[in-house]
Amino acid sequence: MEAVARKICIIGDFAVGKTSTVARFVHNAFSEKYLTTVGVKIDTREIDTNSGPVKLVIWDIAGTDRFSAIEFSYLRGAAGYLVVADGTRGHTVDVARRLRAEARERYGEVPSVMLVNKADLADEWDTDEATFDSLAQDHAAVFRTSAKTGDNVENAIRTLAEMVAG
Amino acid sequence: MSTLDIARLPDAVAKIVAAAVPATVVLRVDRLGRLLEAHGDASTVKLSGLGTGKSVFSQLPMLEGSDLGDRNHWACIDNGAGHAVDVDTVPGELDDAWIVLVSVEDRRLAQQQQQLAANEARLMNQRQQKLVDQLVAARSELELRRREAEEALTDKTRFIASMSHEFRTPLTSVIGYAEWLSTALDDTAQRQSRAIVRAGRHMLSLVNNLLEQAQLETNQASARPDCIALRDLVEDIAAIMAPLAAEKGLAFAAFVDPQLPERLVIDEMRVRQILINLLGNAVKFTRTGSVQLNLSSQADQLHIEVADTGPGIAEDDKGRIFTAFKRLEGSQRQVGSGLGLHITLQLVKLLGGSIGLDSEIGRGTKFHVRLPYQDAPAEIPAAASEPAAATTGQHLLLAEDDPDLVQLLQLYLARAGYVLTIVDNGRDAVSEALARQPDLVLMDFNLPIVDGLSAACQLREKGYSGVVVALTGATLDDDRLQAVEAGFDGFIAKPIRMPELMATLQALLA
Ligand SMILES: Nc1nc2c(ncn2[C@@H]2O[C@H](COP(=O)(O)OP(=O)(O)OP(=O)(O)O)[C@@H](O)[C@H]2O)c(=O)[nH]1
Ligand SMILES: [Mg+2]
């Protein structure tokens, strides 16, 4: 069965771990070194879903706290969003919320999954249960992920893949 | 791949190509996305093996999801091969579309350096801000805890103050009656009643220590310097200590350096407490020999020396003995509140002085206290030390609800020649004082119906202009302040020391 291709965008504030999440998902690799993304980096991975094989074309978009025209152009044609925040920087959750709302305003309902990343840094975590509950209302699912250990990364992206595959 | 014939291109495509750097690839696709033609060197944008006739979507995944019938512009896209391109799609006129890829890898690298520096700086700021926030939160948490602890301590002080008031009132009666009896009875009974006086005073000094400690803990205490006759104070103390020493077969002596002024300004109550604590300890711990008190003036300071021939204090213990509730080993048999030296140290500090000791095991201990004092103003009459002569029938209103204390005061005040009116509550105190206009109102703080403070306020409001003196078991500083504001002219602290009471009344009525 020929894989269907789907464009997925990964969005969030800078340095929350978008590129690291994609690197974990596509190459099963992680680097402590921060190399900020300029523009967009595109990666692909094919996975099996309940609806058959899907080729995910992942647009890893440079972090921002507000979309400009350039970033809106990147979002065009996306079948789903991976929205990422950094659990050790509470305000990046607010940024994620805003970006999600801006995207919805421009492109309507598009499936999304929320990733609150850096779960391995439990000591520095400053995101509470109530925040998770409220995020759950905006997204199909919310995950505590760690691109560093790989925790929940596969889960989160597969959840979105199932939704966009059909 | 063929070279590009600019003339063939639609205007929009030609414009992009003309403005671009040489590393540019131009593709043309049909309605279904099949690659029709490709121009330019694909390797300059890290694309390889572009094959005409095949779907452009599978060859360029970045195009997934986009409608080639629309005009699109995407800036700086890393096509997955680690090379950034700007991508444009332009619909053609022949049911086809043009795709232009322009290398911007140099621009991307430069921008990445800048963006990285900026982001790292922002991260650093955010981390700092978070630390500051945490610090501020920790600080306010601490502040909250501190305030709670302080409030708890204040409650404790209030409790202890009210307890000590409860103790002082009956003690006043015990000591007062015993004093009275010791002048009125035969020899044996006199000795026995003096024992009651001593025990009563000892108990009183323990109660005073407790109250003092509570005040010191809440920093409510402040020095209350007053003009005092030092030799009277020493005589008074000696009268308490000498019999205690005699009971244990110890010699007791007190010396006052003639160089010391007759009168000086210092906090008498605190000095008295210091002396009683130091001498009380000396007598308590010394089995044989003597206890000596020496007062002298050194470098304009009052130098108090308390020497005993007791067991002495080991070098290691010298620092510890000023800590609350430290009883040195081997001395468990001794009684006391365990606060004496601790409070002494606090009191000395409160008065701005210093304390130290010399000691030798088996030989004895010598405590030194140095306290700053001021010379008394020149022409103060030494009235207070004169014996209480019978007065000329001045009228005194006594408001006190403890019948024992009333009886005792009656004995003393009548002997001194005062004409007395007695009431046992604050309401009557006000009405009687206004009706009879006594020279002086001597009034307890804690009176039924209307308390002493309110009664004093009412008296002043209604124009009573005589002297109003408080009889009070509570001696917290802020109580005094309240009392002064209410219109009291003076205080007599319970337990009442009769000679002091007489002197104060005389002075206020002079
Ligand atoms: N401890 C820990 N560090 C992580 C995790 N994910 C990412 N990082 C680190 O966070 C920093 C930023 O990660 P990136 O993946 O580059 O972040 P980004 O969201 O792509 O950032 P921009 O491209 O600037 O928007 C890097 O130093 C990563 O090593 C994680 O799960 N745990
Ligand atoms: Mg990135």
Short mmCIF file of N, CA and C in Angstrom, two decimals, chain B residues 9-79:
data_model
loop_
_atom_site.label_atom_id
_atom_site.label_comp_id
_atom_site.label_asym_id
_atom_site.label_seq_id
_atom_site.Cartn_x
_atom_site.Cartn_y
_atom_site.Cartn_z
N LEU B 9 10.55 32.64 -19.92
CA LEU B 9 9.88 32.55 -18.61
C LEU B 9 8.75 33.55 -18.49
N PRO B 10 7.70 33.17 -17.73
CA PRO B 10 6.68 34.18 -17.41
C PRO B 10 7.33 35.31 -16.63
N ASP B 11 6.75 36.50 -16.69
CA ASP B 11 7.34 37.68 -16.06
C ASP B 11 7.72 37.46 -14.60
N ALA B 12 6.76 36.91 -13.83
CA ALA B 12 6.98 36.75 -12.39
C ALA B 12 8.20 35.87 -12.13
N VAL B 13 8.32 34.79 -12.90
CA VAL B 13 9.45 33.87 -12.71
C VAL B 13 10.74 34.56 -13.13
N ALA B 14 10.66 35.28 -14.22
CA ALA B 14 11.86 35.96 -14.72
C ALA B 14 12.37 36.95 -13.70
N LYS B 15 11.45 37.63 -13.00
CA LYS B 15 11.83 38.62 -11.98
C LYS B 15 12.61 37.95 -10.86
N ILE B 16 12.08 36.82 -10.36
CA ILE B 16 12.73 36.13 -9.25
C ILE B 16 14.12 35.68 -9.65
N VAL B 17 14.20 35.12 -10.83
CA VAL B 17 15.47 34.59 -11.31
C VAL B 17 16.48 35.70 -11.50
N ALA B 18 15.99 36.83 -12.04
CA ALA B 18 16.90 37.94 -12.29
C ALA B 18 17.47 38.48 -11.00
N ALA B 19 16.63 38.48 -9.90
CA ALA B 19 17.06 39.06 -8.63
C ALA B 19 17.93 38.07 -7.85
N ALA B 20 17.93 36.81 -8.25
CA ALA B 20 18.56 35.78 -7.43
C ALA B 20 20.04 35.60 -7.73
N VAL B 21 20.67 34.93 -6.77
CA VAL B 21 22.07 34.56 -6.95
C VAL B 21 22.14 33.47 -8.00
N PRO B 22 23.31 33.16 -8.52
CA PRO B 22 23.42 32.18 -9.58
C PRO B 22 22.87 30.80 -9.22
N ALA B 23 22.96 30.39 -7.90
CA ALA B 23 22.51 29.05 -7.54
C ALA B 23 21.00 29.00 -7.52
N THR B 24 20.43 28.86 -8.66
CA THR B 24 18.99 28.89 -8.78
C THR B 24 18.53 27.76 -9.70
N VAL B 25 17.44 27.14 -9.26
CA VAL B 25 16.90 26.07 -10.09
C VAL B 25 15.45 26.42 -10.40
N VAL B 26 15.06 26.26 -11.63
CA VAL B 26 13.68 26.54 -12.02
C VAL B 26 13.07 25.26 -12.60
N LEU B 27 11.87 24.94 -12.08
CA LEU B 27 11.19 23.72 -12.53
C LEU B 27 9.84 24.10 -13.11
N ARG B 28 9.40 23.29 -14.07
CA ARG B 28 8.04 23.47 -14.58
C ARG B 28 7.31 22.14 -14.43
N VAL B 29 6.11 22.20 -13.90
CA VAL B 29 5.34 20.97 -13.68
C VAL B 29 3.99 21.10 -14.35
N ASP B 30 3.34 19.96 -14.58
CA ASP B 30 2.00 20.02 -15.18
C ASP B 30 0.93 20.06 -14.09
N ARG B 31 -0.31 20.05 -14.49
CA ARG B 31 -1.45 20.17 -13.59
C ARG B 31 -1.41 19.12 -12.47
N LEU B 32 -0.90 17.93 -12.77
CA LEU B 32 -0.88 16.84 -11.80
C LEU B 32 0.42 16.82 -10.99
N GLY B 33 1.31 17.74 -11.29
CA GLY B 33 2.54 17.81 -10.52
C GLY B 33 3.66 17.00 -11.13
N ARG B 34 3.49 16.56 -12.34
CA ARG B 34 4.60 15.84 -13.00
C ARG B 34 5.62 16.85 -13.50
N LEU B 35 6.90 16.52 -13.28
CA LEU B 35 7.98 17.44 -13.66
C LEU B 35 8.12 17.45 -15.18
N LEU B 36 7.97 18.66 -15.77
CA LEU B 36 8.07 18.77 -17.22
C LEU B 36 9.47 19.16 -17.64
N GLU B 37 10.00 20.18 -16.98
CA GLU B 37 11.37 20.59 -17.31
C GLU B 37 12.07 21.12 -16.09
N ALA B 38 13.38 21.05 -16.10
CA ALA B 38 14.20 21.54 -14.99
C ALA B 38 15.38 22.30 -15.54
N HIS B 39 15.61 23.51 -14.99
CA HIS B 39 16.71 24.35 -15.47
C HIS B 39 17.62 24.72 -14.31
N GLY B 40 18.89 24.89 -14.58
CA GLY B 40 19.86 25.28 -13.55
C GLY B 40 20.55 24.06 -12.98
N ASP B 41 21.59 24.34 -12.16
CA ASP B 41 22.42 23.27 -11.62
C ASP B 41 21.83 22.80 -10.29
N ALA B 42 21.17 21.64 -10.32
CA ALA B 42 20.48 21.14 -9.12
C ALA B 42 21.43 20.93 -7.96
N SER B 43 22.69 20.65 -8.24
CA SER B 43 23.64 20.38 -7.15
C SER B 43 23.91 21.65 -6.32
N THR B 44 23.69 22.83 -6.91
CA THR B 44 23.92 24.06 -6.15
C THR B 44 22.87 24.25 -5.06
N VAL B 45 21.74 23.58 -5.18
CA VAL B 45 20.76 23.63 -4.10
C VAL B 45 20.63 22.24 -3.46
N LYS B 46 21.64 21.44 -3.59
CA LYS B 46 21.73 20.10 -2.99
C LYS B 46 20.53 19.22 -3.35
N LEU B 47 20.13 19.31 -4.60
CA LEU B 47 19.11 18.39 -5.09
C LEU B 47 19.80 17.48 -6.10
N SER B 48 19.39 16.21 -6.04
CA SER B 48 20.03 15.33 -7.02
C SER B 48 18.97 14.46 -7.68
N GLY B 49 19.28 14.06 -8.88
CA GLY B 49 18.45 13.07 -9.59
C GLY B 49 17.03 13.51 -9.84
N LEU B 50 16.84 14.80 -10.15
CA LEU B 50 15.50 15.25 -10.50
C LEU B 50 15.13 14.60 -11.84
N GLY B 51 14.04 13.87 -11.84
CA GLY B 51 13.69 13.17 -13.07
C GLY B 51 12.40 13.70 -13.68
N THR B 52 12.42 14.09 -14.93
CA THR B 52 11.21 14.57 -15.57
C THR B 52 10.24 13.42 -15.76
N GLY B 53 8.94 13.77 -15.79
CA GLY B 53 7.91 12.75 -15.96
C GLY B 53 7.42 12.20 -14.64
N LYS B 54 8.25 12.32 -13.55
CA LYS B 54 7.83 11.78 -12.25
C LYS B 54 7.22 12.89 -11.40
N SER B 55 6.48 12.49 -10.35
CA SER B 55 5.81 13.47 -9.49
C SER B 55 6.83 14.34 -8.76
N VAL B 56 6.60 15.62 -8.80
CA VAL B 56 7.50 16.55 -8.11
C VAL B 56 7.29 16.46 -6.59
N PHE B 57 6.10 16.02 -6.14
CA PHE B 57 5.81 15.92 -4.70
C PHE B 57 6.68 14.87 -4.02
N SER B 58 6.93 13.77 -4.74
CA SER B 58 7.77 12.75 -4.12
C SER B 58 9.24 13.16 -4.18
N GLN B 59 9.59 13.99 -5.17
CA GLN B 59 10.99 14.42 -5.27
C GLN B 59 11.28 15.62 -4.37
N LEU B 60 10.28 16.43 -4.12
CA LEU B 60 10.44 17.58 -3.23
C LEU B 60 9.33 17.53 -2.17
N PRO B 61 9.55 16.77 -1.08
CA PRO B 61 8.49 16.59 -0.07
C PRO B 61 7.96 17.91 0.47
N MET B 62 8.77 18.97 0.43
CA MET B 62 8.34 20.26 0.97
C MET B 62 7.08 20.77 0.28
N LEU B 63 6.80 20.26 -0.92
CA LEU B 63 5.64 20.75 -1.65
C LEU B 63 4.35 20.09 -1.18
N GLU B 64 4.49 19.04 -0.34
CA GLU B 64 3.32 18.32 0.15
C GLU B 64 2.32 19.29 0.80
N GLY B 65 1.07 19.15 0.42
CA GLY B 65 0.01 19.95 1.04
C GLY B 65 -0.22 21.28 0.35
N SER B 66 0.68 21.67 -0.57
CA SER B 66 0.47 22.98 -1.18
C SER B 66 -0.20 22.84 -2.54
N ASP B 67 -0.93 23.88 -2.88
CA ASP B 67 -1.66 23.89 -4.13
C ASP B 67 -0.84 24.65 -5.15
N LEU B 68 -0.36 23.92 -6.17
CA LEU B 68 0.53 24.56 -7.15
C LEU B 68 -0.23 25.51 -8.06
N GLY B 69 -1.55 25.49 -7.98
CA GLY B 69 -2.34 26.47 -8.72
C GLY B 69 -2.32 27.84 -8.05
N ASP B 70 -1.76 27.89 -6.82
CA ASP B 70 -1.66 29.17 -6.10
C ASP B 70 -0.23 29.70 -6.17
N ARG B 71 -0.15 31.00 -5.96
CA ARG B 71 1.16 31.62 -5.84
C ARG B 71 1.61 31.41 -4.39
N ASN B 72 2.80 30.86 -4.20
CA ASN B 72 3.34 30.66 -2.85
C ASN B 72 4.75 31.21 -2.76
N HIS B 73 5.09 31.70 -1.54
CA HIS B 73 6.50 32.05 -1.31
C HIS B 73 6.89 31.57 0.08
N TRP B 74 7.89 30.74 0.15
CA TRP B 74 8.42 30.28 1.44
C TRP B 74 9.88 30.68 1.55
N ALA B 75 10.19 31.35 2.61
CA ALA B 75 11.57 31.81 2.79
C ALA B 75 12.36 30.78 3.58
N CYS B 76 13.57 30.57 3.15
CA CYS B 76 14.55 29.84 3.94
C CYS B 76 14.08 28.46 4.41
N ILE B 77 13.95 27.59 3.46
CA ILE B 77 13.53 26.23 3.79
C ILE B 77 14.68 25.26 3.60
N ASP B 78 14.99 24.56 4.70
CA ASP B 78 16.02 23.52 4.61
C ASP B 78 15.33 22.30 4.03
N ASN B 79 15.73 21.93 2.83
CA ASN B 79 14.99 20.88 2.12
C ASN B 79 15.30 19.48 2.63
#
